[in-house]
Every structure is written in structure tokens, then in C-alpha cells.
PDB file of C-alpha atoms in Angstrom:
ATOM      1  CA  UNK A 283     -30.261  11.237 115.443  1.00 51.00           C
ATOM      2  CA  UNK A 284     -27.806   9.765 117.947  1.00 66.00           C
ATOM      3  CA  UNK A 285     -24.314   8.844 116.803  1.00 66.00           C
ATOM      4  CA  UNK A 286     -23.818   5.134 117.556  1.00 64.00           C
ATOM      5  CA  UNK A 287     -21.001   3.731 119.690  1.00 58.00           C
ATOM      6  CA  UNK A 288     -19.958   6.975 121.358  1.00 62.00           C
ATOM      7  CA  UNK A 289     -20.259   5.203 124.701  1.00 63.00           C
ATOM      8  CA  UNK A 290     -21.366   1.678 123.866  1.00 63.00           C
ATOM      9  CA  UNK A 291     -18.783  -0.798 122.620  1.00 63.00           C
ATOM     10  CA  UNK A 292     -18.834  -2.045 119.045  1.00 63.00           C
ATOM     11  CA  UNK A 293     -19.475  -5.740 118.542  1.00 64.00           C
ATOM     12  CA  UNK A 294     -16.671  -6.146 115.989  1.00 64.00           C
ATOM     13  CA  UNK A 295     -13.859  -4.379 117.870  1.00 65.00           C
ATOM     14  CA  UNK A 296     -14.997  -4.322 121.473  1.00 62.00           C
ATOM     15  CA  UNK A 297     -14.166  -0.591 121.538  1.00 70.00           C
ATOM     16  CA  UNK A 298     -16.179   2.603 121.193  1.00 68.00           C
ATOM     17  CA  UNK A 299     -15.673   4.612 118.002  1.00 76.00           C
ATOM     18  CA  UNK A 300     -13.418   7.317 119.404  1.00 78.00           C
ATOM     19  CA  UNK A 301     -10.997   4.771 120.791  1.00 85.00           C
ATOM     20  CA  UNK A 302     -10.748   3.033 117.417  1.00 83.00           C
ATOM     21  CA  UNK A 303     -10.185   6.412 115.798  1.00 86.00           C
ATOM     22  CA  UNK A 304      -7.446   7.527 118.181  1.00 90.00           C
ATOM     23  CA  UNK A 305      -5.495   4.288 117.752  1.00 90.00           C
ATOM     24  CA  UNK A 306      -5.649   4.664 113.954  1.00 92.00           C
ATOM     25  CA  UNK A 307      -4.555   8.292 114.291  1.00 93.00           C
ATOM     26  CA  UNK A 308      -1.679   7.360 116.592  1.00 95.00           C
ATOM     27  CA  UNK A 309      -0.560   4.724 114.088  1.00 96.00           C
ATOM     28  CA  UNK A 310      -0.238   7.461 111.463  1.00 96.00           C
ATOM     29  CA  UNK A 311       1.637   9.614 113.989  1.00 96.00           C
ATOM     30  CA  UNK A 312       4.114   6.810 114.601  1.00 96.00           C
ATOM     31  CA  UNK A 313       4.821   6.739 110.862  1.00 96.00           C
ATOM     32  CA  UNK A 314       5.218  10.537 110.768  1.00 95.00           C
ATOM     33  CA  UNK A 315       7.691  10.768 113.645  1.00 95.00           C
ATOM     34  CA  UNK A 316       9.337   7.523 112.565  1.00 95.00           C
ATOM     35  CA  UNK A 317      10.161   9.100 109.207  1.00 95.00           C
ATOM     36  CA  UNK A 318      11.606  12.185 110.929  1.00 95.00           C
ATOM     37  CA  UNK A 319      13.694  10.126 113.327  1.00 94.00           C
ATOM     38  CA  UNK A 320      14.964   8.155 110.321  1.00 94.00           C
ATOM     39  CA  UNK A 321      15.927  11.454 108.680  1.00 93.00           C
ATOM     40  CA  UNK A 322      17.858  12.368 111.806  1.00 93.00           C
ATOM     41  CA  UNK A 323      19.761   9.076 111.701  1.00 93.00           C
ATOM     42  CA  UNK A 324      20.624   9.523 108.010  1.00 92.00           C
ATOM     43  CA  UNK A 325      21.759  13.131 108.523  1.00 90.00           C
ATOM     44  CA  UNK A 326      23.913  12.230 111.495  1.00 90.00           C
ATOM     45  CA  UNK A 327      25.474   9.140 109.947  1.00 90.00           C
ATOM     46  CA  UNK A 328      26.201  11.034 106.731  1.00 87.00           C
ATOM     47  CA  UNK A 329      27.738  14.054 108.470  1.00 81.00           C
ATOM     48  CA  UNK A 330      31.475  14.331 109.014  1.00 77.00           C
ATOM     49  CA  UNK A 331      31.006  16.569 112.067  1.00 78.00           C
ATOM     50  CA  UNK A 332      27.862  16.591 114.203  1.00 85.00           C
ATOM     51  CA  UNK A 333      27.328  19.345 116.788  1.00 86.00           C
ATOM     52  CA  UNK A 334      27.176  18.449 120.448  1.00 84.00           C
ATOM     53  CA  UNK A 335      26.526  20.454 123.588  1.00 84.00           C
ATOM     54  CA  UNK A 336      24.525  23.255 121.945  1.00 89.00           C
ATOM     55  CA  UNK A 337      21.324  22.551 123.912  1.00 91.00           C
ATOM     56  CA  UNK A 338      20.595  23.271 127.554  1.00 92.00           C
ATOM     57  CA  UNK A 339      20.421  19.854 129.244  1.00 93.00           C
ATOM     58  CA  UNK A 340      19.025  21.120 132.601  1.00 94.00           C
ATOM     59  CA  UNK A 341      16.158  22.870 130.776  1.00 95.00           C
ATOM     60  CA  UNK A 342      15.501  19.753 128.695  1.00 94.00           C
ATOM     61  CA  UNK A 343      15.542  17.615 131.842  1.00 96.00           C
ATOM     62  CA  UNK A 344      13.080  19.915 133.592  1.00 96.00           C
ATOM     63  CA  UNK A 345      10.736  19.877 130.589  1.00 96.00           C
ATOM     64  CA  UNK A 346      10.923  16.075 130.586  1.00 96.00           C
ATOM     65  CA  UNK A 347       9.839  16.032 134.249  1.00 96.00           C
ATOM     66  CA  UNK A 348       6.996  18.439 133.417  1.00 97.00           C
ATOM     67  CA  UNK A 349       5.646  16.179 130.670  1.00 96.00           C
ATOM     68  CA  UNK A 350       5.965  13.022 132.761  1.00 96.00           C
ATOM     69  CA  UNK A 351       4.054  14.759 135.560  1.00 96.00           C
ATOM     70  CA  UNK A 352       1.323  15.764 133.107  1.00 96.00           C
ATOM     71  CA  UNK A 353       0.971  12.152 131.954  1.00 96.00           C
ATOM     72  CA  UNK A 354       0.310  11.126 135.553  1.00 96.00           C
ATOM     73  CA  UNK A 355      -2.230  13.874 136.160  1.00 97.00           C
ATOM     74  CA  UNK A 356      -4.197  13.150 132.978  1.00 96.00           C
ATOM     75  CA  UNK A 357      -4.586   9.537 134.139  1.00 96.00           C
ATOM     76  CA  UNK A 358      -5.738  10.822 137.525  1.00 97.00           C
ATOM     77  CA  UNK A 359      -8.284  13.053 135.762  1.00 96.00           C
ATOM     78  CA  UNK A 360      -9.709  10.060 133.887  1.00 95.00           C
ATOM     79  CA  UNK A 361      -9.716   7.914 137.047  1.00 96.00           C
ATOM     80  CA  UNK A 362     -11.577  10.666 138.923  1.00 95.00           C
ATOM     81  CA  UNK A 363     -14.378  10.564 136.360  1.00 94.00           C
ATOM     82  CA  UNK A 364     -14.549   6.779 136.651  1.00 93.00           C
ATOM     83  CA  UNK A 365     -15.023   7.271 140.416  1.00 94.00           C
ATOM     84  CA  UNK A 366     -17.620  10.038 139.770  1.00 93.00           C
ATOM     85  CA  UNK A 367     -15.445  12.725 141.403  1.00 94.00           C
ATOM     86  CA  UNK A 368     -15.893  15.652 139.037  1.00 94.00           C
ATOM     87  CA  UNK A 369     -14.142  18.118 141.330  1.00 93.00           C
ATOM     88  CA  UNK A 370     -10.946  16.070 141.385  1.00 95.00           C
ATOM     89  CA  UNK A 371     -11.224  15.641 137.626  1.00 95.00           C
ATOM     90  CA  UNK A 372     -11.147  19.419 137.188  1.00 95.00           C
ATOM     91  CA  UNK A 373      -8.149  19.675 139.518  1.00 96.00           C
ATOM     92  CA  UNK A 374      -6.053  17.030 137.767  1.00 97.00           C
ATOM     93  CA  UNK A 375      -6.982  18.171 134.267  1.00 96.00           C
ATOM     94  CA  UNK A 376      -6.147  21.759 135.237  1.00 96.00           C
ATOM     95  CA  UNK A 377      -2.704  20.632 136.431  1.00 97.00           C
ATOM     96  CA  UNK A 378      -2.196  18.798 133.131  1.00 97.00           C
ATOM     97  CA  UNK A 379      -3.034  21.933 131.156  1.00 97.00           C
ATOM     98  CA  UNK A 380      -0.715  24.034 133.302  1.00 97.00           C
ATOM     99  CA  UNK A 381       2.085  21.528 132.694  1.00 97.00           C
ATOM    100  CA  UNK A 382       1.483  21.764 128.951  1.00 97.00           C
ATOM    101  CA  UNK A 383       1.619  25.566 129.062  1.00 97.00           C
ATOM    102  CA  UNK A 384       4.761  25.443 131.210  1.00 97.00           C
ATOM    103  CA  UNK A 385       6.418  23.124 128.694  1.00 97.00           C
ATOM    104  CA  UNK A 386       5.560  25.460 125.816  1.00 97.00           C
ATOM    105  CA  UNK A 387       6.709  28.539 127.732  1.00 97.00           C
ATOM    106  CA  UNK A 388      10.066  26.953 128.549  1.00 96.00           C
ATOM    107  CA  UNK A 389      10.439  25.743 124.964  1.00 96.00           C
ATOM    108  CA  UNK A 390       9.722  29.250 123.655  1.00 95.00           C
ATOM    109  CA  UNK A 391      12.424  30.695 125.905  1.00 95.00           C
ATOM    110  CA  UNK A 392      14.830  27.990 124.743  1.00 95.00           C
ATOM    111  CA  UNK A 393      14.042  28.754 121.100  1.00 95.00           C
ATOM    112  CA  UNK A 394      14.636  32.469 121.598  1.00 95.00           C
ATOM    113  CA  UNK A 395      18.048  31.799 123.114  1.00 93.00           C
ATOM    114  CA  UNK A 396      18.955  30.040 119.854  1.00 94.00           C
ATOM    115  CA  UNK A 397      17.719  32.962 117.742  1.00 95.00           C
ATOM    116  CA  UNK A 398      20.076  35.331 119.587  1.00 94.00           C
ATOM    117  CA  UNK A 399      23.113  33.028 119.406  1.00 94.00           C
ATOM    118  CA  UNK A 400      25.320  33.130 116.313  1.00 94.00           C
ATOM    119  CA  UNK A 401      28.031  31.375 114.408  1.00 92.00           C
ATOM    120  CA  UNK A 402      30.566  33.549 112.554  1.00 92.00           C
ATOM    121  CA  UNK A 403      33.236  32.698 109.996  1.00 91.00           C
ATOM    122  CA  UNK A 404      35.862  35.123 108.774  1.00 90.00           C
ATOM    123  CA  UNK A 405      36.931  35.765 105.192  1.00 88.00           C
ATOM    124  CA  UNK A 406      40.652  35.163 105.650  1.00 85.00           C
ATOM    125  CA  UNK A 407      43.250  33.852 108.073  1.00 83.00           C
ATOM    126  CA  UNK A 408      44.380  37.331 109.085  1.00 86.00           C
ATOM    127  CA  UNK A 409      40.921  38.476 110.251  1.00 87.00           C
ATOM    128  CA  UNK A 410      40.220  35.206 112.074  1.00 86.00           C
ATOM    129  CA  UNK A 411      43.610  35.139 113.780  1.00 85.00           C
ATOM    130  CA  UNK A 412      43.386  38.789 114.799  1.00 88.00           C
ATOM    131  CA  UNK A 413      39.969  38.271 116.343  1.00 88.00           C
ATOM    132  CA  UNK A 414      41.058  35.191 118.287  1.00 87.00           C
ATOM    133  CA  UNK A 415      44.083  37.012 119.682  1.00 88.00           C
ATOM    134  CA  UNK A 416      41.945  39.951 120.778  1.00 89.00           C
ATOM    135  CA  UNK A 417      39.071  37.843 122.130  1.00 87.00           C
ATOM    136  CA  UNK A 418      40.967  34.955 123.679  1.00 86.00           C
ATOM    137  CA  UNK A 419      44.482  36.293 124.085  1.00 85.00           C
ATOM    138  CA  UNK A 420      45.913  33.649 121.768  1.00 82.00           C
ATOM    139  CA  UNK A 421      45.306  31.828 118.508  1.00 79.00           C
ATOM    140  CA  UNK A 422      47.095  28.658 119.558  1.00 81.00           C
ATOM    141  CA  UNK A 423      45.922  25.222 118.458  1.00 79.00           C
ATOM    142  CA  UNK A 424      44.594  24.684 121.970  1.00 83.00           C
ATOM    143  CA  UNK A 425      42.428  27.815 121.782  1.00 83.00           C
ATOM    144  CA  UNK A 426      41.248  27.031 118.249  1.00 82.00           C
ATOM    145  CA  UNK A 427      40.356  23.543 119.451  1.00 82.00           C
ATOM    146  CA  UNK A 428      38.255  25.049 122.250  1.00 85.00           C
ATOM    147  CA  UNK A 429      36.476  27.346 119.802  1.00 86.00           C
ATOM    148  CA  UNK A 430      35.797  24.389 117.512  1.00 82.00           C
ATOM    149  CA  UNK A 431      34.487  22.410 120.503  1.00 82.00           C
ATOM    150  CA  UNK A 432      31.955  25.170 121.245  1.00 83.00           C
ATOM    151  CA  UNK A 433      30.017  23.885 118.237  1.00 82.00           C
ATOM    152  CA  UNK A 434      31.052  20.263 117.801  1.00 80.00           C
ATOM    153  CA  UNK A 435      32.011  19.211 121.316  1.00 74.00           C
ATOM    154  CA  UNK A 436      35.310  17.732 120.146  1.00 69.00           C
ATOM    155  CA  UNK A 437      38.466  18.750 118.303  1.00 66.00           C
ATOM    156  CA  UNK A 438      39.092  17.938 114.659  1.00 60.00           C
ATOM    157  CA  UNK A 439      42.779  18.219 113.829  1.00 62.00           C
ATOM    158  CA  UNK A 440      42.145  18.474 110.079  1.00 61.00           C
ATOM    159  CA  UNK A 441      40.192  21.718 110.416  1.00 56.00           C
ATOM    160  CA  UNK A 442      42.195  23.421 113.141  1.00 57.00           C
ATOM    161  CA  UNK A 443      44.993  24.747 110.897  1.00 53.00           C
ATOM    162  CA  UNK A 444      42.446  26.860 108.977  1.00 61.00           C
ATOM    163  CA  UNK A 445      40.556  29.338 111.230  1.00 61.00           C
ATOM    164  CA  UNK A 446      38.131  30.026 108.386  1.00 62.00           C
ATOM    165  CA  UNK A 447      36.613  26.580 108.923  1.00 68.00           C
ATOM    166  CA  UNK A 448      35.813  27.268 112.581  1.00 78.00           C
ATOM    167  CA  UNK A 449      32.600  28.854 113.797  1.00 84.00           C
ATOM    168  CA  UNK A 450      33.250  31.578 116.357  1.00 90.00           C
ATOM    169  CA  UNK A 451      30.084  31.433 118.447  1.00 91.00           C
ATOM    170  CA  UNK A 452      28.554  34.122 120.630  1.00 92.00           C
ATOM    171  CA  UNK A 453      25.934  36.864 120.596  1.00 93.00           C
ATOM    172  CA  UNK A 454      25.504  40.509 119.745  1.00 94.00           C
ATOM    173  CA  UNK A 455      26.162  42.897 122.604  1.00 92.00           C
ATOM    174  CA  UNK A 456      22.657  44.356 122.196  1.00 91.00           C
ATOM    175  CA  UNK A 457      21.020  40.892 122.123  1.00 91.00           C
ATOM    176  CA  UNK A 458      19.833  41.165 118.505  1.00 91.00           C
ATOM    177  CA  UNK A 459      17.925  38.191 117.118  1.00 92.00           C
ATOM    178  CA  UNK A 460      17.613  36.840 113.569  1.00 93.00           C
ATOM    179  CA  UNK A 461      20.452  38.932 112.159  1.00 92.00           C
ATOM    180  CA  UNK A 462      22.527  37.706 109.242  1.00 92.00           C
ATOM    181  CA  UNK A 463      25.103  39.044 106.815  1.00 92.00           C
ATOM    182  CA  UNK A 464      22.494  39.950 104.196  1.00 92.00           C
ATOM    183  CA  UNK A 465      20.540  42.099 106.678  1.00 93.00           C
ATOM    184  CA  UNK A 466      23.700  43.816 107.900  1.00 93.00           C
ATOM    185  CA  UNK A 467      24.736  44.684 104.355  1.00 91.00           C
ATOM    186  CA  UNK A 468      21.218  45.879 103.498  1.00 92.00           C
ATOM    187  CA  UNK A 469      21.322  48.222 106.496  1.00 92.00           C
ATOM    188  CA  UNK A 470      24.855  49.280 105.518  1.00 93.00           C
ATOM    189  CA  UNK A 471      26.188  48.335 108.940  1.00 91.00           C
ATOM    190  CA  UNK A 472      29.973  48.543 108.939  1.00 92.00           C
ATOM    191  CA  UNK A 473      30.790  47.094 112.377  1.00 92.00           C
ATOM    192  CA  UNK A 474      29.090  44.953 115.013  1.00 92.00           C
ATOM    193  CA  UNK A 475      29.676  44.513 118.734  1.00 94.00           C
ATOM    194  CA  UNK A 476      30.059  40.781 119.369  1.00 94.00           C
ATOM    195  CA  UNK A 477      30.581  38.822 122.605  1.00 93.00           C
ATOM    196  CA  UNK A 478      32.315  35.541 121.816  1.00 91.00           C
ATOM    197  CA  UNK A 479      31.819  32.349 123.803  1.00 90.00           C
ATOM    198  CA  UNK A 480      34.951  31.328 125.752  1.00 90.00           C
ATOM    199  CA  UNK A 481      36.745  28.295 124.251  1.00 87.00           C
ATOM    200  CA  UNK A 482      35.357  25.051 125.608  1.00 78.00           C
ATOM    201  CA  UNK A 483      37.690  22.326 126.899  1.00 71.00           C
ATOM    202  CA  UNK A 484      37.371  19.385 124.525  1.00 51.00           C
ATOM    203  CA  UNK A 485      35.511  16.326 125.824  1.00 49.00           C
ATOM    204  CA  UNK A 486      34.616  18.122 129.039  1.00 45.00           C
ATOM    205  CA  UNK A 487      38.170  18.181 130.443  1.00 44.00           C
ATOM    206  CA  UNK A 488      39.293  21.025 132.652  1.00 45.00           C
ATOM    207  CA  UNK A 489      40.784  23.883 130.692  1.00 43.00           C
ATOM    208  CA  UNK A 490      44.499  24.382 131.050  1.00 47.00           C
ATOM    209  CA  UNK A 491      47.172  26.689 129.655  1.00 47.00           C
ATOM    210  CA  UNK A 492      46.062  28.970 126.856  1.00 44.00           C
ATOM    211  CA  UNK A 493      42.491  27.595 126.858  1.00 43.00           C
ATOM    212  CA  UNK A 494      41.981  28.442 130.527  1.00 45.00           C
ATOM    213  CA  UNK A 495      43.471  31.903 130.033  1.00 48.00           C
ATOM    214  CA  UNK A 496      41.310  32.453 126.955  1.00 46.00           C
ATOM    215  CA  UNK A 497      38.160  31.512 128.845  1.00 47.00           C
ATOM    216  CA  UNK A 498      38.656  34.313 131.352  1.00 47.00           C
ATOM    217  CA  UNK A 499      39.862  36.694 128.662  1.00 48.00           C
ATOM    218  CA  UNK A 500      36.720  36.399 126.516  1.00 47.00           C
ATOM    219  CA  UNK A 501      34.028  36.349 129.184  1.00 56.00           C
ATOM    220  CA  UNK A 502      31.454  39.162 128.692  1.00 62.00           C
ATOM    221  CA  UNK A 503      33.854  41.217 126.562  1.00 82.00           C
ATOM    222  CA  UNK A 504      32.244  42.895 123.561  1.00 89.00           C
ATOM    223  CA  UNK A 505      34.578  43.260 120.593  1.00 91.00           C
ATOM    224  CA  UNK A 506      34.195  45.255 117.401  1.00 91.00           C
ATOM    225  CA  UNK A 507      34.137  43.211 114.201  1.00 92.00           C
ATOM    226  CA  UNK A 508      34.201  44.738 110.740  1.00 93.00           C
ATOM    227  CA  UNK A 509      31.331  43.361 108.686  1.00 92.00           C
ATOM    228  CA  UNK A 510      33.666  43.354 105.676  1.00 92.00           C
ATOM    229  CA  UNK A 511      35.804  40.714 107.462  1.00 91.00           C
ATOM    230  CA  UNK A 512      32.865  38.304 107.877  1.00 92.00           C
ATOM    231  CA  UNK A 513      32.133  35.633 105.290  1.00 90.00           C
ATOM    232  CA  UNK A 514      29.286  33.951 107.196  1.00 92.00           C
ATOM    233  CA  UNK A 515      26.962  34.991 110.013  1.00 93.00           C
ATOM    234  CA  UNK A 516      23.803  33.138 111.020  1.00 93.00           C
ATOM    235  CA  UNK A 517      21.863  32.632 114.238  1.00 95.00           C
ATOM    236  CA  UNK A 518      21.096  29.095 115.409  1.00 94.00           C
ATOM    237  CA  UNK A 519      18.220  28.606 112.966  1.00 94.00           C
ATOM    238  CA  UNK A 520      17.414  25.695 110.615  1.00 93.00           C
ATOM    239  CA  UNK A 521      19.465  27.094 107.722  1.00 91.00           C
ATOM    240  CA  UNK A 522      22.568  27.401 109.926  1.00 90.00           C
ATOM    241  CA  UNK A 523      23.320  23.674 109.801  1.00 88.00           C
ATOM    242  CA  UNK A 524      21.488  20.328 109.393  1.00 90.00           C
ATOM    243  CA  UNK A 525      21.583  19.780 113.151  1.00 92.00           C
ATOM    244  CA  UNK A 526      19.319  22.769 113.768  1.00 93.00           C
ATOM    245  CA  UNK A 527      17.129  21.907 110.781  1.00 93.00           C
ATOM    246  CA  UNK A 528      16.258  18.528 112.300  1.00 93.00           C
ATOM    247  CA  UNK A 529      16.145  19.977 115.840  1.00 94.00           C
ATOM    248  CA  UNK A 530      13.569  22.641 115.007  1.00 96.00           C
ATOM    249  CA  UNK A 531      11.561  20.284 112.785  1.00 95.00           C
ATOM    250  CA  UNK A 532      11.267  17.577 115.439  1.00 96.00           C
ATOM    251  CA  UNK A 533      10.785  19.794 118.477  1.00 96.00           C
ATOM    252  CA  UNK A 534       8.571  22.268 116.594  1.00 96.00           C
ATOM    253  CA  UNK A 535       6.243  19.505 115.411  1.00 96.00           C
ATOM    254  CA  UNK A 536       6.204  18.050 118.910  1.00 97.00           C
ATOM    255  CA  UNK A 537       5.397  21.472 120.393  1.00 97.00           C
ATOM    256  CA  UNK A 538       2.498  21.791 117.937  1.00 97.00           C
ATOM    257  CA  UNK A 539       1.160  18.489 119.264  1.00 97.00           C
ATOM    258  CA  UNK A 540       1.520  19.744 122.846  1.00 97.00           C
ATOM    259  CA  UNK A 541      -0.376  22.912 121.917  1.00 97.00           C
ATOM    260  CA  UNK A 542      -3.127  20.930 120.169  1.00 96.00           C
ATOM    261  CA  UNK A 543      -3.489  18.594 123.140  1.00 96.00           C
ATOM    262  CA  UNK A 544      -3.671  21.561 125.516  1.00 96.00           C
ATOM    263  CA  UNK A 545      -6.451  23.126 123.394  1.00 96.00           C
ATOM    264  CA  UNK A 546      -8.540  19.945 123.481  1.00 95.00           C
ATOM    265  CA  UNK A 547      -8.083  19.493 127.213  1.00 95.00           C
ATOM    266  CA  UNK A 548      -8.779  23.183 127.777  1.00 96.00           C
ATOM    267  CA  UNK A 549     -12.100  22.816 125.959  1.00 95.00           C
ATOM    268  CA  UNK A 550     -13.029  19.769 128.042  1.00 94.00           C
ATOM    269  CA  UNK A 551     -11.978  21.600 131.202  1.00 94.00           C
ATOM    270  CA  UNK A 552     -14.205  24.600 130.434  1.00 94.00           C
ATOM    271  CA  UNK A 553     -17.253  22.891 128.938  1.00 92.00           C
ATOM    272  CA  UNK A 554     -17.050  19.292 130.126  1.00 88.00           C
ATOM    273  CA  UNK A 555     -19.561  19.922 132.938  1.00 89.00           C
ATOM    274  CA  UNK A 556     -22.373  20.106 130.369  1.00 89.00           C
ATOM    275  CA  UNK A 557     -21.688  16.632 129.057  1.00 86.00           C
ATOM    276  CA  UNK A 558     -21.061  15.329 132.571  1.00 88.00           C
ATOM    277  CA  UNK A 559     -24.654  16.176 133.514  1.00 89.00           C
ATOM    278  CA  UNK A 560     -26.202  14.373 130.540  1.00 87.00           C
ATOM    279  CA  UNK A 561     -23.651  11.802 129.275  1.00 85.00           C
ATOM    280  CA  UNK A 562     -21.004  11.184 131.951  1.00 87.00           C
ATOM    281  CA  UNK A 563     -19.703   8.041 130.266  1.00 88.00           C
ATOM    282  CA  UNK A 564     -19.161   9.894 127.011  1.00 87.00           C
ATOM    283  CA  UNK A 565     -17.096  12.589 128.778  1.00 90.00           C
ATOM    284  CA  UNK A 566     -15.063   9.876 130.483  1.00 91.00           C
ATOM    285  CA  UNK A 567     -14.358   8.317 127.099  1.00 89.00           C
ATOM    286  CA  UNK A 568     -13.296  11.652 125.654  1.00 92.00           C
ATOM    287  CA  UNK A 569     -10.824  12.176 128.479  1.00 94.00           C
ATOM    288  CA  UNK A 570      -9.479   8.656 127.910  1.00 93.00           C
ATOM    289  CA  UNK A 571      -8.941   9.388 124.222  1.00 93.00           C
ATOM    290  CA  UNK A 572      -7.280  12.726 124.992  1.00 94.00           C
ATOM    291  CA  UNK A 573      -5.112  10.913 127.539  1.00 94.00           C
ATOM    292  CA  UNK A 574      -3.973   8.359 124.960  1.00 95.00           C
ATOM    293  CA  UNK A 575      -2.905  11.193 122.661  1.00 96.00           C
ATOM    294  CA  UNK A 576      -1.160  12.909 125.564  1.00 96.00           C
ATOM    295  CA  UNK A 577       0.778   9.748 126.444  1.00 96.00           C
ATOM    296  CA  UNK A 578       1.960   9.556 122.838  1.00 96.00           C
ATOM    297  CA  UNK A 579       3.161  13.179 122.997  1.00 96.00           C
ATOM    298  CA  UNK A 580       5.023  12.340 126.200  1.00 96.00           C
ATOM    299  CA  UNK A 581       6.555   9.219 124.656  1.00 96.00           C
ATOM    300  CA  UNK A 582       7.818  11.159 121.638  1.00 96.00           C
ATOM    301  CA  UNK A 583       9.591  13.592 123.950  1.00 96.00           C
ATOM    302  CA  UNK A 584      11.128  10.689 125.899  1.00 95.00           C
ATOM    303  CA  UNK A 585      12.855   9.769 122.621  1.00 95.00           C
ATOM    304  CA  UNK A 586      13.611  13.348 121.541  1.00 95.00           C
ATOM    305  CA  UNK A 587      15.333  14.364 124.762  1.00 96.00           C
ATOM    306  CA  UNK A 588      18.203  11.840 124.730  1.00 95.00           C
ATOM    307  CA  UNK A 589      18.589  11.883 120.954  1.00 94.00           C
ATOM    308  CA  UNK A 590      18.907  15.670 120.637  1.00 94.00           C
ATOM    309  CA  UNK A 591      20.211  16.741 124.038  1.00 93.00           C
ATOM    310  CA  UNK A 592      22.419  13.900 125.251  1.00 90.00           C
ATOM    311  CA  UNK A 593      23.825  11.940 122.295  1.00 85.00           C
TER     312      UNK A 593
END
């Protein structure tokens, strides 16, 4: 028995079934991502201090260009089928799939860089001050402001007097990922080798005075920290702070959509020739539906990039 309206248009909607289905599905997707974007707004508005500058803007920009390119090539793949040029269809769809895989590969690398980057807080003023003097050559307000700006992108005068409220960011000398204080204590590790990030000039201004000196002082220098002096240690994972919770939720869900779209297009790329021989219009419709989904994935990223990377 043939399934009706796989190629022919319905009288009531003027669309074939798959196109009706994809629009209904995309409507539910709008509600899903709309709820998550709303959560982001509520978290940011309700937060006293929101991190800024923790993501790699050039990488995000490149991934944006990759997705935009893939949106063009998927349209070209559909247009090639409409013009009965199956060879060009395979070429353009193959480029689209490669773009999807490139996006996921870059995103994976970006994720891993977060899993090896850490925020540390010390138990008392003495430990925090001693570390800053050794790492940055000074514990002045200017240096503490630069350390604070490494996470939040700006200086907060209320928190600067207390070094315990400042995250010292950096990475383990051996590049360890997913470490935390609980794991260190379970392994009975007494000291760690930690490379701290140089203090960042607040608001992007050129570093001067102690901050400039501290930047050169801390670069690539591994220091020994007693685990007993640490009150908090977490990599840049969702539990570290709400910013990363919403970042990984939004970008992780988006990456899952990219992966799902790549699987569908990969199937059509490998086995579409069978349908092309018997039902060319049906294959064309399937590519159109996949393209609509792919445009939605691209559009979501167009919103995610400025919201998470730039604002």
C-alpha cells in the first residue's frame, strides 16, 4: 500500500505530508529553545556578576561561517535535484555534511579546552595573597582586579578586598581534565602544579603598572599549590557556575541537533540514489525537509553566538 501525499500535495494544506510534519516539529523546537533562551535571560538578569570573555570568539566566528556555508550548500543540493543534476546534488550535500562534521569537531575541541581550565579559590587571605605575590609579583588592587576580570571581564570593587572571593583561573601543568577538590582528596594528593592565567586588563584597556608586570610574571610559570590551602577547585563545567550550566545546555543541545541533521543527510547521501531512480520527486522533497531543519539549526546558532560569545 502506498503512503499518500509523499509527493503529491494535500488538498487541505497545499503541502505534502513531510512538509506539514517538519513545520509542526520546528514549531515545537522554537518552544524548546525559546524556553532555554528565557532561562538564560532570567539567570543573567538575576545574577550580580555575569562572566564575560571566557569563550573563544575567533573559534565561534569560524564555526558561524561554517554553518552559514552549510546552509547555502544544502539549498544548492536541493536545487540540483530540481534541475535533475544528481551529481551536483551529491557534491553539495557532501560539502554540507563535511561542514557539519567540521562544526562538531571544532566544538569538541572547544569543549575540551573548558574541561582543562579551572577556577580556584583559597581558604584564607594568607594563602590567596601568598599565591598572588608568587604568581603575579604583587597582590595589589590592580592585580586582583585583573584576576577578577579573567572571569567576569570587569572589576567589582566590593569583592576585591577579599581574595577568597576571586577565582584564580588557569590549568594544571600536566593538562589534567575534570579534576576537582574531591578527586584530589580521594587520591590523597598533597600538592598540584598550576599555571595561572595572567591578570587581564579590565574592560580591554592596556595593562599598566603592576598589572602589566604581573602578566609577564605569570606567563607559563607552573607554581606549587598545597591542596590543603584550596577551598574550591572546579573545571569550566556546568556545576562551576550558572554561566557554564546554560552554555553547555544550549550549545550541547544545538550540537545534538547538528549531529542528528548530519546523520539524516549522511543517509540520504549514501542511499538516495535508490529513491532517485524510482521516485525522484520524493527524494527532492526529503532533501527540502532536511534543508528546512538545517536552516533552523543554523538560525539557532545565529542567536547563540552573539548571546554567549559577544554579550
